[in-house]
Tab-separated table of C-alpha atoms in Angstrom:
chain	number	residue	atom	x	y	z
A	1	UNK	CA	40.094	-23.385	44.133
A	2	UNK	CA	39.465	-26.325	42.231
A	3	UNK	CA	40.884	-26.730	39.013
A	4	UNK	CA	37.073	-27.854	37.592
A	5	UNK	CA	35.285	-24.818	39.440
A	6	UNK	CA	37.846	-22.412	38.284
A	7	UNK	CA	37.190	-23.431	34.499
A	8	UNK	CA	33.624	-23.142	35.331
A	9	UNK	CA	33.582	-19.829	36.952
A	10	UNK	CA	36.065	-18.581	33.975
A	11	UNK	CA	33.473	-19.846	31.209
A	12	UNK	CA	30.685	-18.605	32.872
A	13	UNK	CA	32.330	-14.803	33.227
A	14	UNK	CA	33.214	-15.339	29.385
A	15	UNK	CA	29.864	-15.612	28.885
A	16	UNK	CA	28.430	-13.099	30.300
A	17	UNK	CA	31.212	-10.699	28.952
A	18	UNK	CA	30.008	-12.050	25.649
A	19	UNK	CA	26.138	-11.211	26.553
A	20	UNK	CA	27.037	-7.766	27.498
A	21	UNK	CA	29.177	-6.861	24.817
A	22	UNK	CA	26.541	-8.442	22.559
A	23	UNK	CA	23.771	-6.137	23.953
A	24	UNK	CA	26.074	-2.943	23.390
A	25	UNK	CA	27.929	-3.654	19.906
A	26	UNK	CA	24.736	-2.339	17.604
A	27	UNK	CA	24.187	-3.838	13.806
A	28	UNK	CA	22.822	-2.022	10.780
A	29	UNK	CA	19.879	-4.323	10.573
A	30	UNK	CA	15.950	-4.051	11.117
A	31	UNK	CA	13.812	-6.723	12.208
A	32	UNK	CA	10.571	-7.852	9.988
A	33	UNK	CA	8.082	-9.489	12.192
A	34	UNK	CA	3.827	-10.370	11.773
A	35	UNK	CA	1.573	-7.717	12.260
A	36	UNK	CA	-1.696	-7.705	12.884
A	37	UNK	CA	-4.966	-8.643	10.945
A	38	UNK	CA	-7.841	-7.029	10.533
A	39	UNK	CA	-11.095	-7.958	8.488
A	40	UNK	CA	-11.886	-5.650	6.177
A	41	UNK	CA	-15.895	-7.285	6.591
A	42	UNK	CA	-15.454	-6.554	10.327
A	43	UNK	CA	-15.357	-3.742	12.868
A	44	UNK	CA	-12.377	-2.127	14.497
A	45	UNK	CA	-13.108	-0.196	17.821
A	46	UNK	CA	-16.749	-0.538	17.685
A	47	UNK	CA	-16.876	1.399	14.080
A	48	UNK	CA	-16.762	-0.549	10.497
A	49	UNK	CA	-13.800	-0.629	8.713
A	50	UNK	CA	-15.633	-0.436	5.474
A	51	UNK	CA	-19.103	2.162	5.851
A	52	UNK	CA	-21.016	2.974	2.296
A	53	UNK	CA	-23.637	5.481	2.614
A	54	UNK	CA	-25.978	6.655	-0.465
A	55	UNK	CA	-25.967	3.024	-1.982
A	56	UNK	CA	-27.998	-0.421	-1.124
A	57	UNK	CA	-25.804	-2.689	1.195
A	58	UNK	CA	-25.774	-6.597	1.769
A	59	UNK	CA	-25.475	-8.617	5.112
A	60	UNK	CA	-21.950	-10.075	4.399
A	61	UNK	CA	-20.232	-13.257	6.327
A	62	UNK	CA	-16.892	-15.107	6.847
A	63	UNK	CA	-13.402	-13.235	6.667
A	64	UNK	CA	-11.623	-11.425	3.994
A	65	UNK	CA	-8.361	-10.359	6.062
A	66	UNK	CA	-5.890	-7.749	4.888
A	67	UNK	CA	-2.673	-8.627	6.629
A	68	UNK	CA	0.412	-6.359	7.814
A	69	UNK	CA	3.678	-6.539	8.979
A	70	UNK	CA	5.496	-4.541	11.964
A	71	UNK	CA	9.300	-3.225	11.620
A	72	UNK	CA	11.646	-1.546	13.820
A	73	UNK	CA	11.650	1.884	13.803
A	74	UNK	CA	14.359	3.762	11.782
A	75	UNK	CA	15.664	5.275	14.808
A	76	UNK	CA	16.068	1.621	16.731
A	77	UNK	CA	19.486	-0.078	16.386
A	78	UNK	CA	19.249	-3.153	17.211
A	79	UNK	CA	22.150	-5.215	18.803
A	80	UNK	CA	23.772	-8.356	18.117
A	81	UNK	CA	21.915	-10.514	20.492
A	82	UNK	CA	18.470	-9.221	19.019
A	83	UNK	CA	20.238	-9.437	15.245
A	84	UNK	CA	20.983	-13.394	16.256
A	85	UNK	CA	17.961	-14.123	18.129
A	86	UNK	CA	15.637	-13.065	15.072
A	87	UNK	CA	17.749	-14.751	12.896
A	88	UNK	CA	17.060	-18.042	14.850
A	89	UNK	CA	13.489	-17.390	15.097
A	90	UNK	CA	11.269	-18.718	12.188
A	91	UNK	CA	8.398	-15.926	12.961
A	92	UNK	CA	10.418	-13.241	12.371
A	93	UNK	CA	13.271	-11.896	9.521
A	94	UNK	CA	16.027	-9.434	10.105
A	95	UNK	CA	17.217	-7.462	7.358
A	96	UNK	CA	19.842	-5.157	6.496
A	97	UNK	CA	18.334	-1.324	7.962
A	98	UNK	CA	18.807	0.058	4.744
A	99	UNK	CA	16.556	-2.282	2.952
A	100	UNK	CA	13.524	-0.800	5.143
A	101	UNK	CA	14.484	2.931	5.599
A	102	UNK	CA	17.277	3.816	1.820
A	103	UNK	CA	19.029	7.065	1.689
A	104	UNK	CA	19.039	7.375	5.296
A	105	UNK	CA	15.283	7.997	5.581
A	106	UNK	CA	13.730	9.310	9.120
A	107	UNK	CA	11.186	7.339	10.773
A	108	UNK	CA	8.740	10.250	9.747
A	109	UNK	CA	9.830	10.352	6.471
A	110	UNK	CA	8.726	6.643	6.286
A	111	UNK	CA	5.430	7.029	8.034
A	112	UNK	CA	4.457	10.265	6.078
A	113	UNK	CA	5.171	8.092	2.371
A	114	UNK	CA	3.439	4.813	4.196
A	115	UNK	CA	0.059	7.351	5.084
A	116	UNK	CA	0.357	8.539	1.403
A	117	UNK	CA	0.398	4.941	-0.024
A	118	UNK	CA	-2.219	4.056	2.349
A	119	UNK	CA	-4.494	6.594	1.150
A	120	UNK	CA	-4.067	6.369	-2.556
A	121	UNK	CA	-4.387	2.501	-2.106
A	122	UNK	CA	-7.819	3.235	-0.889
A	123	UNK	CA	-8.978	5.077	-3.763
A	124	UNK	CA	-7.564	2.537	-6.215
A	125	UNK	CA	-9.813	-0.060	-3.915
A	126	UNK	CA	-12.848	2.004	-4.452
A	127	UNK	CA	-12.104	2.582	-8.432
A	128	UNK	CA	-11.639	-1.342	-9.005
A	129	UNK	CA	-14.356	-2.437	-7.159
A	130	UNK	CA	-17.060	0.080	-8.299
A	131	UNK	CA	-15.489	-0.432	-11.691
A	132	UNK	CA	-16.061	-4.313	-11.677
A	133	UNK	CA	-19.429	-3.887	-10.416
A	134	UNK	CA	-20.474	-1.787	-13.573
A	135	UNK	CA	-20.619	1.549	-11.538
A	136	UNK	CA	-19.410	4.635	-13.254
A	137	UNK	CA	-16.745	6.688	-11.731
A	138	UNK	CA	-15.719	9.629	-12.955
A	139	UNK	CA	-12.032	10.959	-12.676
A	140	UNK	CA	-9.621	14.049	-13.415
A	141	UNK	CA	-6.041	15.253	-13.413
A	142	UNK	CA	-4.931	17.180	-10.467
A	143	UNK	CA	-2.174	18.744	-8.971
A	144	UNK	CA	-1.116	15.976	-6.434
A	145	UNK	CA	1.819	18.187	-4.735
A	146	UNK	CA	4.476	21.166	-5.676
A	147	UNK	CA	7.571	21.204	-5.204
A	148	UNK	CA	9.503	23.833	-2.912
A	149	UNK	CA	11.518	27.007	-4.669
A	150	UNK	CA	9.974	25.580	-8.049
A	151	UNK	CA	8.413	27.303	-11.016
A	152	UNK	CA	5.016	26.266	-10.024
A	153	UNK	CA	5.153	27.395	-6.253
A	154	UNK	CA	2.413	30.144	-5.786
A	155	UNK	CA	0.833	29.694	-9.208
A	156	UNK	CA	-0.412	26.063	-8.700
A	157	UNK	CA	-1.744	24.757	-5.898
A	158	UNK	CA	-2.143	21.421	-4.838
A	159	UNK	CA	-5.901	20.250	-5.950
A	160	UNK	CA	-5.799	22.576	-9.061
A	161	UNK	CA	-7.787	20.432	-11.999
A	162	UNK	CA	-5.208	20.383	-14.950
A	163	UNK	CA	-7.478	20.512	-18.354
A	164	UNK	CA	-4.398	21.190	-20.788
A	165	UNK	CA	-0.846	22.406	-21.431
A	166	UNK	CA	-0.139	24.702	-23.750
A	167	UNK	CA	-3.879	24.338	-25.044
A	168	UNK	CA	-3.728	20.370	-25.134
A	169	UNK	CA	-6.204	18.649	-23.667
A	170	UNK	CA	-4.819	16.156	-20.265
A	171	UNK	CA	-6.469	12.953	-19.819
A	172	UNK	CA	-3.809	11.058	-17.876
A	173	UNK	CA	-1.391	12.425	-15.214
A	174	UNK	CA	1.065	11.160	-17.256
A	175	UNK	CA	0.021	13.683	-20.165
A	176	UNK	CA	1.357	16.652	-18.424
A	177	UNK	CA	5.265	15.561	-17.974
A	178	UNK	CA	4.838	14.879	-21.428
A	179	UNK	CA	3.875	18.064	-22.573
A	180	UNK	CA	5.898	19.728	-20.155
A	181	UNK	CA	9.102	18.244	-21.084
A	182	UNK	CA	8.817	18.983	-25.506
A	183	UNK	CA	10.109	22.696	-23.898
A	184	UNK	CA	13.749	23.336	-23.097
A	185	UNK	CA	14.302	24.500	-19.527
A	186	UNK	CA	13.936	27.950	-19.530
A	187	UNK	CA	10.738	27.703	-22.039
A	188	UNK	CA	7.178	29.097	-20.933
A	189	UNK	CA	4.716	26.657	-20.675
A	190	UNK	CA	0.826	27.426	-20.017
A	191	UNK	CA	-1.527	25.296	-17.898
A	192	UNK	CA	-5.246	25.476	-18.082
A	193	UNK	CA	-6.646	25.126	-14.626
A	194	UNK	CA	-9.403	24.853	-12.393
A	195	UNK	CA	-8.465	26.311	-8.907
A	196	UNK	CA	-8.893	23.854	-6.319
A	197	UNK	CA	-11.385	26.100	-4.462
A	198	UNK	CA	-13.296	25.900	-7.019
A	199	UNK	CA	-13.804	22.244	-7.989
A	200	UNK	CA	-13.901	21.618	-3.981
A	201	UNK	CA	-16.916	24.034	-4.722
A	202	UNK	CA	-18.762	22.268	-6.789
A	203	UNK	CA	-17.850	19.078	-6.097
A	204	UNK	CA	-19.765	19.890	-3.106
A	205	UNK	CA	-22.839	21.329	-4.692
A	206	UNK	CA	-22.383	18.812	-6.917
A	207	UNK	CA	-22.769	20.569	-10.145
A	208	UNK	CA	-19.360	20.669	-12.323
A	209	UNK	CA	-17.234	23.171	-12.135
A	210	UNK	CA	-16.679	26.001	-14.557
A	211	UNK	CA	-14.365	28.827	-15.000
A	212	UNK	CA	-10.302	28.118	-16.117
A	213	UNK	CA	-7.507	30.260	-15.353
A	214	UNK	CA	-4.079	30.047	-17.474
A	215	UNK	CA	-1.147	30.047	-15.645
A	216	UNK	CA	2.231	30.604	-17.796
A	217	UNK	CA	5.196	29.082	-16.281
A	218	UNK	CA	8.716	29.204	-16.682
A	219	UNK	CA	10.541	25.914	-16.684
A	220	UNK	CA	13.778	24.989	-14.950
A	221	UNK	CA	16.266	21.840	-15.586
A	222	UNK	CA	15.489	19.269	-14.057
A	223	UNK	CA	18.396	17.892	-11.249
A	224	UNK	CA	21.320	15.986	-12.869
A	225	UNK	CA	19.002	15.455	-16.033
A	226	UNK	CA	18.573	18.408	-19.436
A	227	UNK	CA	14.535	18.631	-19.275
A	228	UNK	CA	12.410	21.115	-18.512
A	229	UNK	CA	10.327	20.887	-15.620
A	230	UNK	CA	8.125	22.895	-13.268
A	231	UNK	CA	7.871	21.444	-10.024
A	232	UNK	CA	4.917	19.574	-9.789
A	233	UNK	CA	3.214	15.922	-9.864
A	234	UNK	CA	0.176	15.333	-11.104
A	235	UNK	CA	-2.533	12.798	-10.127
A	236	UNK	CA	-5.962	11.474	-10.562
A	237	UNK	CA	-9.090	12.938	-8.400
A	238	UNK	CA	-12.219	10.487	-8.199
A	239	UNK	CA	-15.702	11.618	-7.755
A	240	UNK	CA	-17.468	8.662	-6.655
A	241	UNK	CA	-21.436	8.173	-7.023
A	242	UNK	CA	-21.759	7.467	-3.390
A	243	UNK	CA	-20.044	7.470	0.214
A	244	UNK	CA	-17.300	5.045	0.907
A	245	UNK	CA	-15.462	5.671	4.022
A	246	UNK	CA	-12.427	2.959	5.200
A	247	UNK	CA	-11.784	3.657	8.865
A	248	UNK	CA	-8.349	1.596	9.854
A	249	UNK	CA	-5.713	3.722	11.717
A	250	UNK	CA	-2.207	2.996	12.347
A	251	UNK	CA	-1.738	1.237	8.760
A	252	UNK	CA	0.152	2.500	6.121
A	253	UNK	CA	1.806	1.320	2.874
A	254	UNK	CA	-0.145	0.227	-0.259
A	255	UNK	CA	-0.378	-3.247	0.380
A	256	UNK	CA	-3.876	-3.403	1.488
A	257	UNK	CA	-5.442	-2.271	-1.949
A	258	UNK	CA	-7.388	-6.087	-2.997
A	259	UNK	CA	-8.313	-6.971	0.297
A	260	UNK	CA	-10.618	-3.214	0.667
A	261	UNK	CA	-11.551	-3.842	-2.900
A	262	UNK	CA	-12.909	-7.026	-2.399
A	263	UNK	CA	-15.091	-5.788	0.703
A	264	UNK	CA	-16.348	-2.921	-0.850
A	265	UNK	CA	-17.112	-6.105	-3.215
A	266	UNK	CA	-18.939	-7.780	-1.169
A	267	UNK	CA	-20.659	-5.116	0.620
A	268	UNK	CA	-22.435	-3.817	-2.556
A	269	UNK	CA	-23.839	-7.347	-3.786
A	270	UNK	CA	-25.889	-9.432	-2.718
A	271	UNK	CA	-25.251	-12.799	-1.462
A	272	UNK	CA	-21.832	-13.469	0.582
A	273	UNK	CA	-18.350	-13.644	-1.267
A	274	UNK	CA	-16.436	-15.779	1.059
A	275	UNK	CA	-19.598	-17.907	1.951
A	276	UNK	CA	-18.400	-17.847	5.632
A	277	UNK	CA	-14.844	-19.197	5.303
A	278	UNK	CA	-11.787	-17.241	6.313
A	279	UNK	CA	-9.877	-15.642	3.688
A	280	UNK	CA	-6.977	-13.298	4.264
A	281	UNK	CA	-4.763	-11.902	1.423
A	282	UNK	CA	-2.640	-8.818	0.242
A	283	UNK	CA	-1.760	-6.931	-3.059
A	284	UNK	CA	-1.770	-3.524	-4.081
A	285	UNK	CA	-4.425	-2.704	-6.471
A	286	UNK	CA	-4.464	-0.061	-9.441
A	287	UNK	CA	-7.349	1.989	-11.122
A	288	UNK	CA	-8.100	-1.011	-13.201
A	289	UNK	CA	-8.020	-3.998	-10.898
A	290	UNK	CA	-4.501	-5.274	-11.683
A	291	UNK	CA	-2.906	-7.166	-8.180
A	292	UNK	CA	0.477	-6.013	-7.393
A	293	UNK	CA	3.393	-7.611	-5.352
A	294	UNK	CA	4.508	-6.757	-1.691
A	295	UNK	CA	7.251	-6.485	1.133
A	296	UNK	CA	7.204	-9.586	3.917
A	297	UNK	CA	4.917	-11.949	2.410
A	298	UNK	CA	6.397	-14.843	4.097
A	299	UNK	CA	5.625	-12.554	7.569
A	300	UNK	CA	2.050	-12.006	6.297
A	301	UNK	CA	1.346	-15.535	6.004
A	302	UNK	CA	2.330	-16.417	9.323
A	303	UNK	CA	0.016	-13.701	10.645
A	304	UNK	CA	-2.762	-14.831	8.286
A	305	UNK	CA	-2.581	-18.262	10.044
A	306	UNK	CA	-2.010	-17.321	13.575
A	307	UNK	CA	-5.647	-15.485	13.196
A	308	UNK	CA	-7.117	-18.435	11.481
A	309	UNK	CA	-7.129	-17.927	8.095
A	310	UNK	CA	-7.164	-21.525	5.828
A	311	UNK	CA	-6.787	-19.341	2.430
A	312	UNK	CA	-4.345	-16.939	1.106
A	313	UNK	CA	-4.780	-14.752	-2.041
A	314	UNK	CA	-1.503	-14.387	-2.871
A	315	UNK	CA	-0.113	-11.898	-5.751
A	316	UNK	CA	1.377	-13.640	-8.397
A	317	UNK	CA	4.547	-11.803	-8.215
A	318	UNK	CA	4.770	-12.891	-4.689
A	319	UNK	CA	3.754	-16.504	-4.932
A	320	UNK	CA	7.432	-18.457	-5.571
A	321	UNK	CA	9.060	-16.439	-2.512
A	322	UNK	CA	5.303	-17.466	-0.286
A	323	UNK	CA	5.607	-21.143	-1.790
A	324	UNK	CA	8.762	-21.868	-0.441
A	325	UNK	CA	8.075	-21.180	3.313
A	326	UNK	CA	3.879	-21.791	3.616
A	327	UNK	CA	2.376	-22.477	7.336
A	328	UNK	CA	0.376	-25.538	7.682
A	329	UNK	CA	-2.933	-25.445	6.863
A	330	UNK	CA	-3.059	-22.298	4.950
A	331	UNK	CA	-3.245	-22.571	0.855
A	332	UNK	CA	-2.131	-20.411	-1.329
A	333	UNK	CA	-4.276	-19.308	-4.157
A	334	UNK	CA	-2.195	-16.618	-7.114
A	335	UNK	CA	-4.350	-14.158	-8.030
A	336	UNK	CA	-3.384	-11.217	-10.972
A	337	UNK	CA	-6.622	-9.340	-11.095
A	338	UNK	CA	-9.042	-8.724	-8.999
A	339	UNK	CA	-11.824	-10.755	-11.550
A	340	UNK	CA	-9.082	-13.615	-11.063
A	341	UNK	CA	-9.811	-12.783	-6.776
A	342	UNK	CA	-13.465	-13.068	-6.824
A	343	UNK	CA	-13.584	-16.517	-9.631
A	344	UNK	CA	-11.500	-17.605	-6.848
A	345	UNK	CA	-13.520	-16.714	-3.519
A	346	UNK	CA	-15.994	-18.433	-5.745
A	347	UNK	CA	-14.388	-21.859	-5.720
A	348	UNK	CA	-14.067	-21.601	-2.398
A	349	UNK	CA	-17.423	-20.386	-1.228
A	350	UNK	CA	-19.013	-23.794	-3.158
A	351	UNK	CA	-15.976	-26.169	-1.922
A	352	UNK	CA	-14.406	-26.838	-5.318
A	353	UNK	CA	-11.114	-25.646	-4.554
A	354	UNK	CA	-9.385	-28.460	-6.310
A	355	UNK	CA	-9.311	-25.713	-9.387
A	356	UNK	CA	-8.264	-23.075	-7.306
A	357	UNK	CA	-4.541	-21.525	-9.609
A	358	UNK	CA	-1.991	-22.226	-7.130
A	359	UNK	CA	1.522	-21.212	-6.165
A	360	UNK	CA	4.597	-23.134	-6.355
A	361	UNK	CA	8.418	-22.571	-6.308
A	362	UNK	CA	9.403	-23.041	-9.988
């Protein structure tokens, strides 16, 4: 054989002894890649993704995109030729496996806490938008979830209205940690209650609902920390004036929270918020309309773009780290409240976007 042909034949079996031991050596990494977008003006699957009943609603126009991201599952391990190739690629970011999934959490794990921050970012959506509209909504403290083998298992149930501790009145969930921890483990502690069934009740019949129950409690110590405790966390329970249902399945996470806000926005006023132009953004949103920072922004902007989008609301936190790697033709406008959202849509609905607050890498 040739000396030429040999080498050749000896390179190319390198090679592919390289490519298969690539494909079976596995790396602790997970791969961040664009997801896809879906207007939260629009309809997915024939059905609305935003539908109000019991209140007046306007014809609305244009885009207001909330964006995703997908990631490999926790139970995928990728391999070294899928590690390199994402590396490589510019539409798509690999990242240590622990960054996605800490503590060694399970794929379900993930997707149960994603469904949970999915739901509560819709309710903080419906809060800031009926609350910048001027629309009362009126809220409690509830028992969000107990904990197993805890004081509180069997004697409070998720959905229980908290009114006090130890005969204080609760206005905030964060009250009742509060009051709960000036005890020493071991210390009884009372809670004033509504049973769930109850306020579900009337809630329902739409009267407000009467009769309290006190529970006494013992506390415990709290894990690797001296406090009392009792096995619960508490949370805040809306009533809202009217129907506002956001249909979207397989999403999850909070991220989504100023994008629904801003349709539910749009929905309820008249005239058009976007004035036909696509706009596509992300953010959590609290109670009170504050815009929050988010995972793969830089993946979110390529998926904003690849749909069309020209604008980007982009939290502030988020806007050095979206600066630095933009896609053509989109802009980037920062955004900390949900007031600073809409002044925004409405430079670009009349064209004077030259004042539109911008990001930038410094």
């Amino acid at each position: 054989m040739p000396r030429r042909t040999a080498t050749m034949l000896a390179s190319t079996l390198v090679l592919i002894a390289l490519l298969c031991a690539g494909v079976l050596i596995k790396v602790p990494y997970s791969e961040m890649s664009p997801g896809p977008t879906v207007n939260t003006l629009g309809e997915v699957d024939g059905a609305p993704v935003l539908q109000i009943t019991g209140h007046k609603t306007y014809k609305t126009s244009g885009h207001l995109n909330m964006t995703t991201v997908r990631v490999t599952g926790a139970d995928y391990n990728m391999n070294l030729v899928e590690a390199v190739y994402g590396w490589l690629g510019h539409d798509s970011l690999v990242v240590p496996h622990d960054t996605l999934y800490p503590d060694g959490k399970t794929e379900q794990q993930s997707t149960q806490e994603n469904a949970e921050e999915f739901s509560q970012s819709q309710e903080s959506a419906k809060v800031a938008a009926l609350t910048e509209l001027g629309i009362p909504v009126s809220s409690r403290v509830v028992v969000s979830t107990v904990v197993k083998d805890s004081p509180a298992q069997g004697k409070l149930h998720a959905g229980d209205v908290i009114k006090a501790v130890d005969g204080t009145a609760v206005k905030q969930p964060e009250d009742v940690a509060k009051l709960v921890t000036r005890h020493k483990p071991g210390q009884d502690v009372t809670f004033t209650v509504i049973p769930a069934k109850t306020a579900a009740a009337a809630e329902k019949s739409g009267k407000e609902p009467r009769g309290t129950e006190k529970i006494a409690l013992t506390t415990a110590k709290a894990p690797k920390e001296n406090r009392a405790i009792v096995g619960i966390q508490a949370g805040t329970d809306h009533t809202f004036p009217f129907d506002i249902d956001i249909k979207l399945a397989d999403v999850g996470g909070p991220s989504a929270g100023l994008m629904f806000s801003l349709g539910i926005i749009d929905k309820l006023t008249p005239g058009q918020l976007t004035g036909g132009k696509f706009v596509a953004g992300t953010g959590t949103i609290d109670d009170k309309g504050k815009v929050g920072p988010i995972g793969g922004i830089n993946m979110k902007l390529v998926g904003a773009r690849n749909a069309g989008a020209r604008y980007f609301l982009t939290p502030d936190d988020n806007c050095k780290s979206a600066a630095s790697d933009t896609p053509d033709g989109l802009t980037l406008v920062r955004v900390k409240t949900i007031d600073d959202a809409k002044k925004s849509l409405d430079r670009i609905r009349s064209g004077d976007t030259a004042g539109l607050a911008s990001c930038s890498t410094d």
